[in-house]
Tab-separated table of C-alpha atoms (C1' of nucleotides) in Angstrom:
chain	number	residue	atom	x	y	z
A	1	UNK	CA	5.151	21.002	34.883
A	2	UNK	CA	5.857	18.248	37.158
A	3	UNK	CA	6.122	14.256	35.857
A	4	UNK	CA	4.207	12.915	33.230
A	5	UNK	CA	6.300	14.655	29.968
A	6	UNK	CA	6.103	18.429	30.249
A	7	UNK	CA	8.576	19.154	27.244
A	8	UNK	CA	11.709	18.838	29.263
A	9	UNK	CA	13.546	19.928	26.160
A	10	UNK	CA	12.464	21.381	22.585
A	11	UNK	CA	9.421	18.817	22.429
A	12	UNK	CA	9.731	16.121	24.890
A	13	UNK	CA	9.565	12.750	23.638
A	14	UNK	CA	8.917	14.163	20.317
A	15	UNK	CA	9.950	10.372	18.552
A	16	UNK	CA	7.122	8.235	20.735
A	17	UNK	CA	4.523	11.602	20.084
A	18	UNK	CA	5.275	11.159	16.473
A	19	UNK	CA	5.203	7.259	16.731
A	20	UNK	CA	1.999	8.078	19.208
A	21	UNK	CA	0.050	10.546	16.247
A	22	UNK	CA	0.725	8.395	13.034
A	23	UNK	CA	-0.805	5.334	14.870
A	24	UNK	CA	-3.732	7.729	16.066
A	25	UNK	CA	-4.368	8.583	12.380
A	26	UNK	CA	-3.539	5.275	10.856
A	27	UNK	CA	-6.771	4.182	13.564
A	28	UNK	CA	-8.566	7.213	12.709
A	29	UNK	CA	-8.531	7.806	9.725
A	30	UNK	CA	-9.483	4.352	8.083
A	31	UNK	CA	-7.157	4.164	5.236
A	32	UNK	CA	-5.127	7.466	5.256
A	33	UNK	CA	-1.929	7.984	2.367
A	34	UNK	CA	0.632	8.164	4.898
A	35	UNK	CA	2.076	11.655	5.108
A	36	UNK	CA	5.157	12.598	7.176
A	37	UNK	CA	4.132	16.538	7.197
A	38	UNK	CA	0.754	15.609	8.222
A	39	UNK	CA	1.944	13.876	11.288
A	40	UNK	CA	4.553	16.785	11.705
A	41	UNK	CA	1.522	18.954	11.803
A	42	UNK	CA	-0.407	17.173	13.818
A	43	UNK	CA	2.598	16.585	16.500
A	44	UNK	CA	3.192	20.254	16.310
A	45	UNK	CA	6.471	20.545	15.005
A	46	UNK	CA	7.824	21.648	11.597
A	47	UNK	CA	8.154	19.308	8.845
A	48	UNK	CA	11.548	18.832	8.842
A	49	UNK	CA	12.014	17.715	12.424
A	50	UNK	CA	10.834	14.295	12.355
A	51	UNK	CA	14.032	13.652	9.865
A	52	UNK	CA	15.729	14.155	13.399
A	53	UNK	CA	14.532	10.945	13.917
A	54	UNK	CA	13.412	9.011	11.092
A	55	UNK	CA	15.593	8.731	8.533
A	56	UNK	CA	13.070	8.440	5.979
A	57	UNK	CA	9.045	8.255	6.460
A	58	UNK	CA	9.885	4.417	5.517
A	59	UNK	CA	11.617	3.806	8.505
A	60	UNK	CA	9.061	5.075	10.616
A	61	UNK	CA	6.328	3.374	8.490
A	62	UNK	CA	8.744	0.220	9.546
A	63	UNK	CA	8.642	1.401	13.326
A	64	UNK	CA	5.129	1.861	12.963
A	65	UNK	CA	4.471	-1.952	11.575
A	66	UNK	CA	6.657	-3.058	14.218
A	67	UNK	CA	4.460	-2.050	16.562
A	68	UNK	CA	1.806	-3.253	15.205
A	69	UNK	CA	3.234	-6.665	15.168
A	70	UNK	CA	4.025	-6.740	18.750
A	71	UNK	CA	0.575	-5.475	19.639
A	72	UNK	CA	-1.064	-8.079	17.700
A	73	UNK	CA	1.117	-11.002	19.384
A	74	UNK	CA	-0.208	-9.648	22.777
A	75	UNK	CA	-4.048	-9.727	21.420
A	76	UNK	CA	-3.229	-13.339	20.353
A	77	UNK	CA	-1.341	-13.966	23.471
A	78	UNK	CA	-4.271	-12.583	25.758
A	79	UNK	CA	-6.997	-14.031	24.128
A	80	UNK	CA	-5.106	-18.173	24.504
A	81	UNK	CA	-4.511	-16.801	27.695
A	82	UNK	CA	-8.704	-17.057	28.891
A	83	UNK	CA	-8.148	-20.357	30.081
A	84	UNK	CA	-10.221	-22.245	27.060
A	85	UNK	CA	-10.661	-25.848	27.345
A	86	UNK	CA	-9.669	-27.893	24.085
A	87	UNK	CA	-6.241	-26.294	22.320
A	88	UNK	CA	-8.609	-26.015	19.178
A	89	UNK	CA	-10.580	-23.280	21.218
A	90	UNK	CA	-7.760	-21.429	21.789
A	91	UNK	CA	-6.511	-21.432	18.135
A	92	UNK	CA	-10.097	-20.200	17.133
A	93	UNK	CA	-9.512	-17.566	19.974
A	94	UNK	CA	-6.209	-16.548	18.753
A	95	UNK	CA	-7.456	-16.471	15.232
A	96	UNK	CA	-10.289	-14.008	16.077
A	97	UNK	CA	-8.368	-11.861	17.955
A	98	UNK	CA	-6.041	-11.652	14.847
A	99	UNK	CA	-8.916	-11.179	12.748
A	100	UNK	CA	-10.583	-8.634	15.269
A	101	UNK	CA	-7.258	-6.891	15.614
A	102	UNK	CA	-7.213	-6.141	11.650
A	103	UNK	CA	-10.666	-4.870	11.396
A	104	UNK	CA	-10.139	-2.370	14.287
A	105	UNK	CA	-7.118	-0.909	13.025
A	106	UNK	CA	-6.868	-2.034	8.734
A	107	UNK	CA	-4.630	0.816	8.045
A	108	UNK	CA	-2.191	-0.827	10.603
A	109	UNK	CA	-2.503	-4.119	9.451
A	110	UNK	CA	-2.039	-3.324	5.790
A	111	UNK	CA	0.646	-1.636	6.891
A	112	UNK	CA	2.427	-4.435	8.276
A	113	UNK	CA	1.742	-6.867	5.344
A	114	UNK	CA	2.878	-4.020	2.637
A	115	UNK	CA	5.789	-4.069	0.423
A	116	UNK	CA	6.664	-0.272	2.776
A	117	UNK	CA	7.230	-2.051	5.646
A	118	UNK	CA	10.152	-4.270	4.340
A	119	UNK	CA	11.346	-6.937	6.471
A	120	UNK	CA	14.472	-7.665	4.649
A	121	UNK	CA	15.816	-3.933	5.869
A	122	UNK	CA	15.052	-3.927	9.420
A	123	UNK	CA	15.701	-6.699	11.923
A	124	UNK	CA	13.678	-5.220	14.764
A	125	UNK	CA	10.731	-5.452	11.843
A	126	UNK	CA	11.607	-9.095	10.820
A	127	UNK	CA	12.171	-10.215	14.558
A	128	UNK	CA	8.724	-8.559	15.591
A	129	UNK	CA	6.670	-10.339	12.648
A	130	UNK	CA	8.596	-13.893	13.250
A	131	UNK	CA	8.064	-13.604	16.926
A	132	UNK	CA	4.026	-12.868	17.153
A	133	UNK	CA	4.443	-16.100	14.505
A	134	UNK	CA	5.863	-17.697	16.440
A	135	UNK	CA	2.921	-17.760	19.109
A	136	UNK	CA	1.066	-19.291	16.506
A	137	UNK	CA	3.696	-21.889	16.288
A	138	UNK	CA	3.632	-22.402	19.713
A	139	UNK	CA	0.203	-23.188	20.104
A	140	UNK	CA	0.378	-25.287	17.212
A	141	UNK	CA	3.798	-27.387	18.707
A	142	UNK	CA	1.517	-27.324	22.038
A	143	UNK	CA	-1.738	-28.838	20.373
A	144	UNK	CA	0.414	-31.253	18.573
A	145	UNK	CA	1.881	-32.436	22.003
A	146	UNK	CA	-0.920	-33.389	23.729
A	147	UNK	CA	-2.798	-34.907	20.878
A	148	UNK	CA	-5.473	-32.296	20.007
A	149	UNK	CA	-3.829	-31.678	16.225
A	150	UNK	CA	-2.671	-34.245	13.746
A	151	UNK	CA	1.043	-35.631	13.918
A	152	UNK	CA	1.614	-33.916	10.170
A	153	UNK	CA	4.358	-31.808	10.040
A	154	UNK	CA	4.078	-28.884	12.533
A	155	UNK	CA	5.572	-26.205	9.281
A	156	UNK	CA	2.146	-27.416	7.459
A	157	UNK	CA	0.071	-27.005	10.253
A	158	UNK	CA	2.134	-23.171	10.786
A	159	UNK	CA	1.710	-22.339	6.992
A	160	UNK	CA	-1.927	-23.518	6.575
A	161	UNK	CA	-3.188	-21.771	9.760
A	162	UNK	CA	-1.174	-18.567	9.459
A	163	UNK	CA	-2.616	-18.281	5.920
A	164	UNK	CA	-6.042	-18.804	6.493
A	165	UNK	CA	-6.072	-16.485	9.373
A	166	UNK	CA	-4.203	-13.512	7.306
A	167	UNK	CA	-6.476	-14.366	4.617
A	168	UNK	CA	-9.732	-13.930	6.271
A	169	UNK	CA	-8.185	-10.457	8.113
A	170	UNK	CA	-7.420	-9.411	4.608
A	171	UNK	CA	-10.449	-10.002	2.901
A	172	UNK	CA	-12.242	-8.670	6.074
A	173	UNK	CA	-10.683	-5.160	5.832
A	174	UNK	CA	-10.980	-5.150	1.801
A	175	UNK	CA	-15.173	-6.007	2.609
A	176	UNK	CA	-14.865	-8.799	0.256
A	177	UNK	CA	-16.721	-11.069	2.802
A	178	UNK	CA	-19.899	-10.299	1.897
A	179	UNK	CA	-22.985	-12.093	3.433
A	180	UNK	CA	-24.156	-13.720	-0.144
A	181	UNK	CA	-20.874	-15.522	-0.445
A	182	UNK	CA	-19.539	-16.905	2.156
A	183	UNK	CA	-22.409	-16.358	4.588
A	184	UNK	CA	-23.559	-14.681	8.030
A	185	UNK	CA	-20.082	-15.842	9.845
A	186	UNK	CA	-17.513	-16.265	7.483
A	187	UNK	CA	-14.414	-16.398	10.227
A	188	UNK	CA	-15.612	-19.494	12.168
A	189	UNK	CA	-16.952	-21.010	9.397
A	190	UNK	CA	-13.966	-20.747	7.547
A	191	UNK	CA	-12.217	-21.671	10.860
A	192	UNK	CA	-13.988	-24.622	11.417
A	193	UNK	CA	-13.427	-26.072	8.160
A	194	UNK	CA	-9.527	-25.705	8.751
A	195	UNK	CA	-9.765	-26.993	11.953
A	196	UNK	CA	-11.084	-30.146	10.605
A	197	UNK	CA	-8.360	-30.565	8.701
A	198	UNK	CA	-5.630	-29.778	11.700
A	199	UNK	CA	-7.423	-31.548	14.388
A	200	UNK	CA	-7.507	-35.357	15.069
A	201	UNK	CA	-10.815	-35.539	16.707
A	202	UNK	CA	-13.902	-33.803	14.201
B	1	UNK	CA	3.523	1.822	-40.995
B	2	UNK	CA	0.959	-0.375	-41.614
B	3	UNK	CA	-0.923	-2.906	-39.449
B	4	UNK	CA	0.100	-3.388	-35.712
B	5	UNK	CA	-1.116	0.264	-34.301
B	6	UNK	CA	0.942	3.184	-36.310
B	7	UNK	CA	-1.118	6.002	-34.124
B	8	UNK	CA	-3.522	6.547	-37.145
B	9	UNK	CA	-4.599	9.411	-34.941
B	10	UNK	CA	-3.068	11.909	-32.340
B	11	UNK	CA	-1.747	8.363	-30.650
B	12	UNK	CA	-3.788	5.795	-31.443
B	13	UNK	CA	-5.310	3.867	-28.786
B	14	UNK	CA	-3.544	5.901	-25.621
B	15	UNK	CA	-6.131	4.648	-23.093
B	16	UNK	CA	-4.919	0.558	-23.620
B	17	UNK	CA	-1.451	1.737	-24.181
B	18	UNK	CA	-1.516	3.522	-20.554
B	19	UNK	CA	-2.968	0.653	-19.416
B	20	UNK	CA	-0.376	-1.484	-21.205
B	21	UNK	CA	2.456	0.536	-19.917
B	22	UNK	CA	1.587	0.304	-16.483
B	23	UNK	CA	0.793	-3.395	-16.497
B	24	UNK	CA	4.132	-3.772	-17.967
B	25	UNK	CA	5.592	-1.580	-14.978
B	26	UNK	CA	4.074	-3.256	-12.166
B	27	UNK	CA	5.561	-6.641	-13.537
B	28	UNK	CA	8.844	-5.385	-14.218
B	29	UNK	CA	9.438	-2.819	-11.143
B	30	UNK	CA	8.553	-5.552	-8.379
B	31	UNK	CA	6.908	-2.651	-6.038
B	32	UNK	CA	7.030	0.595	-7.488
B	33	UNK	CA	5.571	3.122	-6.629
B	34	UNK	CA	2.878	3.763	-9.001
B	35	UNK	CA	3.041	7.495	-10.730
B	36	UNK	CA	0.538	8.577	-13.567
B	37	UNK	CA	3.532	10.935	-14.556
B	38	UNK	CA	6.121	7.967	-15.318
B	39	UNK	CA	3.221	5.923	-16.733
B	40	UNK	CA	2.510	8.668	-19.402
B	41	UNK	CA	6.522	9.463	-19.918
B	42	UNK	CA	7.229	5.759	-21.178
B	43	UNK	CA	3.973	5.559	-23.439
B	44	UNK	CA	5.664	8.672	-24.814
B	45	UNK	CA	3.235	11.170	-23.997
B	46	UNK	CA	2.282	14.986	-21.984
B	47	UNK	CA	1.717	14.155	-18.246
B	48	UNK	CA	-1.359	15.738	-18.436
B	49	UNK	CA	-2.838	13.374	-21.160
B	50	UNK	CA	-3.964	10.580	-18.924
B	51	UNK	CA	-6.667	12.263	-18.203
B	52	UNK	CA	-8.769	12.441	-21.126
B	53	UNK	CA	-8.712	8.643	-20.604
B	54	UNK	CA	-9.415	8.394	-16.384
B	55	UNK	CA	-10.699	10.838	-13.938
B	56	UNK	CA	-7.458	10.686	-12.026
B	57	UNK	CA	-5.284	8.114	-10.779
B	58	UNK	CA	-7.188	5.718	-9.223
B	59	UNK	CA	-9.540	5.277	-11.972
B	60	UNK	CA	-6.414	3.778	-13.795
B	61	UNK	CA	-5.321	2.321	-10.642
B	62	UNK	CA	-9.020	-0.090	-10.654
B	63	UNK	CA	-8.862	-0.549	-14.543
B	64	UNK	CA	-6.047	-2.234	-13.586
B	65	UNK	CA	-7.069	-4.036	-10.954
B	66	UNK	CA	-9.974	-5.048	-12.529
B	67	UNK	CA	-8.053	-6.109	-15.574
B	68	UNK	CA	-5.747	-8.505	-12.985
B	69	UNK	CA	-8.755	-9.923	-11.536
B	70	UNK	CA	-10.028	-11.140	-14.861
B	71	UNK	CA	-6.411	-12.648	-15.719
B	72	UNK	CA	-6.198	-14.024	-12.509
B	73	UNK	CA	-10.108	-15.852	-13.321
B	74	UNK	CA	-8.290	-16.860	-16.796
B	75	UNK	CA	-4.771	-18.591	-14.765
B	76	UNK	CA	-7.474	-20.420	-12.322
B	77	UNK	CA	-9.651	-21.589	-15.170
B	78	UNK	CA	-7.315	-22.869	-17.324
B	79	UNK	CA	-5.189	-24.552	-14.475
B	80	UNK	CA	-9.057	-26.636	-13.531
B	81	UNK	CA	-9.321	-27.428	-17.304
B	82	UNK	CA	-6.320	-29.746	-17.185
B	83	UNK	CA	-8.325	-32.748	-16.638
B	84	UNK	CA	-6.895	-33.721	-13.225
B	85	UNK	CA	-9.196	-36.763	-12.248
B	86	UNK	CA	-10.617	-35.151	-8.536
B	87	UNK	CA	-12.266	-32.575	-7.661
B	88	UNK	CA	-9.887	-31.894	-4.698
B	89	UNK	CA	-6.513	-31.867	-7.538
B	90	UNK	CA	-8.291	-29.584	-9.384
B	91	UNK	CA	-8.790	-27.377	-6.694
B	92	UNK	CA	-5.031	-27.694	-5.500
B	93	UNK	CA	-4.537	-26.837	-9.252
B	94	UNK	CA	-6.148	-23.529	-9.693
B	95	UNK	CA	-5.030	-22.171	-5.654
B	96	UNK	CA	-1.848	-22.958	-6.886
B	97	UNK	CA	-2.200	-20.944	-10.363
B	98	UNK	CA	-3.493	-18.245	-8.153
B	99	UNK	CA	-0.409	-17.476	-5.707
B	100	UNK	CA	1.813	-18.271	-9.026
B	101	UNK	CA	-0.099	-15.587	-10.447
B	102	UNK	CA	0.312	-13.333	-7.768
B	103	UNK	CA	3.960	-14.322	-6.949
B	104	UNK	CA	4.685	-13.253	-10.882
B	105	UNK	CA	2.875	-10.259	-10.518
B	106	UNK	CA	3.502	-8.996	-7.078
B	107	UNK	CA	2.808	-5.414	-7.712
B	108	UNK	CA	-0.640	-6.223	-9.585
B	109	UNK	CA	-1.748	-8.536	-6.705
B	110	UNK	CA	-1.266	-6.202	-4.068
B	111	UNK	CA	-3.213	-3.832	-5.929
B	112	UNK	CA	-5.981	-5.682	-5.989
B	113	UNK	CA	-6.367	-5.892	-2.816
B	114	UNK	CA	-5.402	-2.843	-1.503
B	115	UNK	CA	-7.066	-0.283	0.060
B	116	UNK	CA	-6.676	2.013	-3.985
B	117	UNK	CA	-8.897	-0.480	-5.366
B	118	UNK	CA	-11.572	0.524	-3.919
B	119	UNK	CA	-14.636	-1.889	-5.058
B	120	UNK	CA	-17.587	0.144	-3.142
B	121	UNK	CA	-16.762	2.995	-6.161
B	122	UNK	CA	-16.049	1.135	-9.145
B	123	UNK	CA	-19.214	-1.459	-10.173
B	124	UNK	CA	-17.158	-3.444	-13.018
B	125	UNK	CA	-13.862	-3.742	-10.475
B	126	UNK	CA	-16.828	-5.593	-7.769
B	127	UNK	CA	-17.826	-7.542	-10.451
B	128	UNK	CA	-15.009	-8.699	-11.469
B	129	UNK	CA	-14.071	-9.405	-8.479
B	130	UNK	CA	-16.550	-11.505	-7.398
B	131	UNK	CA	-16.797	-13.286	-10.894
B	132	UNK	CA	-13.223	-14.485	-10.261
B	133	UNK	CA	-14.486	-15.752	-6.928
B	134	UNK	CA	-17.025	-17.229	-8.537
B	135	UNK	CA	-14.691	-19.798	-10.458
B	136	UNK	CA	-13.633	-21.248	-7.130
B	137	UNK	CA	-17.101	-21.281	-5.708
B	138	UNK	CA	-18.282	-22.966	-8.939
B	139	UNK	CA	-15.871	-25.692	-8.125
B	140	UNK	CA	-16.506	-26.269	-4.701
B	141	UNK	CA	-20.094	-26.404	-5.401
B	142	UNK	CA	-19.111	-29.266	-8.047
B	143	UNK	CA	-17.203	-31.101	-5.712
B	144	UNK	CA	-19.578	-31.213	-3.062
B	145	UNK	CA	-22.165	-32.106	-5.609
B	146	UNK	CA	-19.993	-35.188	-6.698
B	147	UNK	CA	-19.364	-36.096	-3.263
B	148	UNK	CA	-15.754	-35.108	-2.988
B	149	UNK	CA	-16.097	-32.051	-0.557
B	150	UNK	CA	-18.056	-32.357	2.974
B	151	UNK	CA	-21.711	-31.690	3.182
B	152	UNK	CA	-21.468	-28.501	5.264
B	153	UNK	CA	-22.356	-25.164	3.896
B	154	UNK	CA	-20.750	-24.105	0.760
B	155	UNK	CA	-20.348	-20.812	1.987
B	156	UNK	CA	-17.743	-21.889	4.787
B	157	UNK	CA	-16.091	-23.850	2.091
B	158	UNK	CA	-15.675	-20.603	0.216
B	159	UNK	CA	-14.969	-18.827	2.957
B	160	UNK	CA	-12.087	-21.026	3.872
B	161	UNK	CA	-10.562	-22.049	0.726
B	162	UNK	CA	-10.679	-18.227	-0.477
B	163	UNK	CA	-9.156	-17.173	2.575
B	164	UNK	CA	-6.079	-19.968	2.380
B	165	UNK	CA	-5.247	-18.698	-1.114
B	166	UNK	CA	-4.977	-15.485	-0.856
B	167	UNK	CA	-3.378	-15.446	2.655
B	168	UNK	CA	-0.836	-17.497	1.040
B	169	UNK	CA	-0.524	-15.370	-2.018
B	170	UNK	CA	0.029	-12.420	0.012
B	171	UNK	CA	2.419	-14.018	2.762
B	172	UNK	CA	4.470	-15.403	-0.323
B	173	UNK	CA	4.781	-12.057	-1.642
B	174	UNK	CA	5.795	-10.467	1.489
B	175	UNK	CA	8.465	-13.195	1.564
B	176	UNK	CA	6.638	-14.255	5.041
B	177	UNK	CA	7.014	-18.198	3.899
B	178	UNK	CA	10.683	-18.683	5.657
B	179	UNK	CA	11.680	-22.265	5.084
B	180	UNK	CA	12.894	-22.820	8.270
B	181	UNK	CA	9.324	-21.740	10.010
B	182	UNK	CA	7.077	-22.638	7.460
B	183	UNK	CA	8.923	-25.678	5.569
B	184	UNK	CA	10.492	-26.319	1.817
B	185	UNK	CA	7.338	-26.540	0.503
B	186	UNK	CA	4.714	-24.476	2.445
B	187	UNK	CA	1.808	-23.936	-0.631
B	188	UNK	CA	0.976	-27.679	-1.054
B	189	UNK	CA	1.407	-28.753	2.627
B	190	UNK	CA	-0.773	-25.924	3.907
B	191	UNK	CA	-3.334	-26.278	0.863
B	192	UNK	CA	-3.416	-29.950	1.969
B	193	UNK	CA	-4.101	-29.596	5.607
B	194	UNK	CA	-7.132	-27.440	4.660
B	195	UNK	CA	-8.135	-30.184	1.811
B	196	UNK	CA	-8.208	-32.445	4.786
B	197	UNK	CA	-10.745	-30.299	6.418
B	198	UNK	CA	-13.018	-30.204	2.941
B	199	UNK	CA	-12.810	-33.517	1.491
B	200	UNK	CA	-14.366	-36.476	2.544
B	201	UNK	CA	-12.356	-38.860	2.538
B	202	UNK	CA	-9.146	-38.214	3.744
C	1	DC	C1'	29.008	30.792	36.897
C	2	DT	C1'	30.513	30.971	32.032
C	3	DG	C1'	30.618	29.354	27.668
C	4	DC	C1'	30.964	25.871	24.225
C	5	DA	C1'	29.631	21.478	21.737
C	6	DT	C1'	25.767	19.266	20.361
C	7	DA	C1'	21.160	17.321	20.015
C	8	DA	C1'	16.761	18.752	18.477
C	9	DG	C1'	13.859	22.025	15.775
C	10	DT	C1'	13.028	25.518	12.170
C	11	DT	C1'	13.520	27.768	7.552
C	12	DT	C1'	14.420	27.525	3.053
C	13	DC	C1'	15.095	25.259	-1.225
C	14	DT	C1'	14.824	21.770	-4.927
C	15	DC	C1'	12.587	18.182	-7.235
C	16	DC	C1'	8.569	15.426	-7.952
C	17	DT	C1'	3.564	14.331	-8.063
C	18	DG	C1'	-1.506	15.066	-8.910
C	19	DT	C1'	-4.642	17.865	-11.020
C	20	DA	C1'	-6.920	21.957	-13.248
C	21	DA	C1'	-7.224	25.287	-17.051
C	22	DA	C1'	-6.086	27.180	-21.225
C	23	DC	C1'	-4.435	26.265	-25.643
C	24	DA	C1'	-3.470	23.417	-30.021
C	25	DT	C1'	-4.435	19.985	-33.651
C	26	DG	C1'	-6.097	17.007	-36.784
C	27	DG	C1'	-9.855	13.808	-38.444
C	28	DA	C1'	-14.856	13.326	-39.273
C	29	DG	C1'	-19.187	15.126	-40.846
C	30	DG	C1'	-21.984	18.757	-42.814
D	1	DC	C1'	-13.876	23.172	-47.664
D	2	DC	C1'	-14.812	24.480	-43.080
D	3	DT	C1'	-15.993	23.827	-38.561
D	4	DC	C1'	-16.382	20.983	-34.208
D	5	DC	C1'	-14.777	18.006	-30.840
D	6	DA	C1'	-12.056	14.350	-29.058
D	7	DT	C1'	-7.486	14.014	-27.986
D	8	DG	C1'	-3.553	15.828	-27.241
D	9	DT	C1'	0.133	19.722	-25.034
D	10	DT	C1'	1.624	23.669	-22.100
D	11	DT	C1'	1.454	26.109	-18.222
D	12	DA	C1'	0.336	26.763	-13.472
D	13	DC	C1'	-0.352	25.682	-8.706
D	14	DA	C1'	-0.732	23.135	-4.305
D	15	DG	C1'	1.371	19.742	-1.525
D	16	DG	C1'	4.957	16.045	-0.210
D	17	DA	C1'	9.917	14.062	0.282
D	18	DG	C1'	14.084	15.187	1.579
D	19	DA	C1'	18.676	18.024	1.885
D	20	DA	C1'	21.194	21.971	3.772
D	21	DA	C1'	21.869	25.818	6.431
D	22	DC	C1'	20.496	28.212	10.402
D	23	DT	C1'	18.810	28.509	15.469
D	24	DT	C1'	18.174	27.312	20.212
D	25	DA	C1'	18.498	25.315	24.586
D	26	DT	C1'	20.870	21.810	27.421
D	27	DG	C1'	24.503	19.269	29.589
D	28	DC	C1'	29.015	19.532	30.749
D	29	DA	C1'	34.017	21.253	31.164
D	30	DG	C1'	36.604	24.603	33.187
DNA sequence: CTGCATAAGTTTCTCCTGTAAACATGGAGG
DNA sequence: CCTCCATGTTTACAGGAGAAACTTATGCAG
C-alpha cells in the first residue's frame, strides 16, 4: 500500500486494467470473440462496471485499436530508427516490423482493420491510424528527397506500399502464405519485388 | 405453383435458401452482424432449423466464404478474358475486378478473410481458396513465360501481387484510401508502381 | 469533524443469441 | 396402406449486451 496503484478508490485505475486485460487476452488468446463480461471477470469487477467507462464494448474495442495503432507506429518508428544505410532498407525494416507486429498480436491487428473499430466515429481512432501512416509517408517523402525512390507521385508510392505491407500482415495472420505458393520467404520476396518498382536504382 | 421452387416439400431447398438469404444480407446490411437467428427469420423459418443443414454457425459462416471465393475466381476470370493485348493489362484487369468485388461486397470479403473462416477446418473452403489464387498465379506464370513479367521467382511475384490486392481490397473497405493521403485514384497508381517492379520493361 | 453530492461498482432485469433435446410431419419405399 | 426418416418446430437453457436501480466510499463544504 504505498505507490505503484494500490486501489486508491473502488478499483484503482480500473479503465487502463480493463484496457490492460482485453489487450492481454486479445495477445493471449489468438483470436478470442471479444467479450466485455469476460474482461469484467478477468479485471475482477462485475459486469456492469466497465459501462462506467465504456459506453459500449465498441468504444473500448475502438480504444483498444487505437492503441494498437500507436504501438505499431512506434515498432515502425524503432525499427527506421537502427541507423540502416539505403532508405530502401529502412522501408523493408519498417515493413517487417509491421508485418512482425501483426503476427505477434493478429487479434489486435484484425482488430484495427475491422468494420468494429470504425474510424468514421472516433477521431482519436482516425487520428491514431492516419498518424502511424503517416510514418510511412514520411519515409516515403524522405526516400523521394534524396533520390533513393522514383519522382512518381508520392500518394502512389503511399497507396502501393501501405497495401502491400497490410496485405502480406493479413494473409500472414489468416496462414494463407503457405510455403508451396509463394515460397520459403514470402515478405521480402514480395518486398523486393515492390521495391523494384518504387526505387530508382534495381 | 409450378416451376421456380414452390417448397414441394417441408421447404424445399432450405440449405441454398439459408445460404441465399445470408448472401443477400451481407450485401445489403454493409457490416452486420451476422446471426443464424435473423438468417432463418427472413427465409421464413424456426430458428432452430438451420441446423439440420450446418453443424452450427460457422459451418454456414465458411459455406459462405467458400461460395465468395469461387465468385470472386469467376469476377477475376472473366475480367482476364477481355482480350486486353498484355499480360501486365490483364493483370491490372482482374486486381481491379477483385477490390470491385470486395468493395461491392464488403461484408462477404471480410469474411473471407477473417479469423470465422477458418481454412485449417474446412478442406473445400482451403481449396477454394487457393484455386482462386491459383487464377492469378496462372497468369503470372503466363506472363513471365511470354516475357512480360521479370525472371525472378514466381513465387515472389505471387507473393507480391496477392498481397497488393488484397491489402488494397481491405484498406478500400475500411475506407483507409483518403484522397488527400493516398490520391484520387489510389487502385491504379499503386497497382502500377508494383507493375513497375514485375514487368520488364517499364 | 460532520455530512452530503457524486463518481465508481454491484445487483437485477430484459432482450437477444447459439445450441441441444424433444416433438411433429409429410413424402418415399416396402 | 403403413412405417421410417429427413426435415421441420417447440421448448429450454446458458451466456452476452446493455439499462436501471441500488450501494459505497471519497472529496469537499460548512
Amino acid at each position: 500500500m504505498s505507490e505503484t496503484k494500490d486501489r486508491p478508490y473502488h478499483h484503482g485505475d480500473l479503465r487502463r486494467a480493463l484496457i490492460d486485460t482485453a489487450l492481454d487476452m486479445l495477445a493471449t488468446d489468438q483470436n478470442w470473440a471479444f467479450t466485455l463480461r469476460e474482461v469484467a471477470r478477468r479485471t475482477g469487477v462485475s459486469h456492469a462496471a466497465p459501462y462506467k467507462h465504456f459506453r459500449d464494448r465498441e468504444m473500448l474495442l475502438r480504444e483498444l485499436a487505437r492503441i494498437g495503432f500507436v504501438r505499431l507506429g512506434e515498432n515502425m518508428t524503432e525499427a527506421m530508427s537502427l541507423g540502416l544505410p539505403s532508405t530502401r532498407a529502412q522501408f523493408m525494416a519498417a515493413a517487417q516490423a509491421c508485418i512482425g507486429f501483426a503476427c505477434q498480436n493478429p487479434g489486435l491487428y484484425r482488430l484495427m482493420f475491422s468494420s468494429d473499430a470504425d474510424k468514421t466515429i472516433d477521431p482519436s481512432l482516425h487520428d491514431a491510424a492516419m498518424k502511424t501512416f503517416g510514418i510511412l509517408l514520411g519515409l516515403l517523402e524522405r526516400g523521394q528527397r534524396d533520390g533513393s525512390f522514383r519522382p512518381v507521385a508520392v500518394s502512389a508510392l503511399a497507396a502501393a506500399g501501405w497495401a502491400q505491407v497490410h496485405g502480406l500482415a493479413m494473409l500472414a495472420i489468416s496462414h494463407q502464405l503457405l510455403e508451396e505458393k509463394v515460397g520459403s520467404t514470402p515478405v521480402p520476396a514480395a518486398l523486393d519485388v515492390l521495391l523494384d518498382g518504387m526505387c530508382c536504382t534495381d
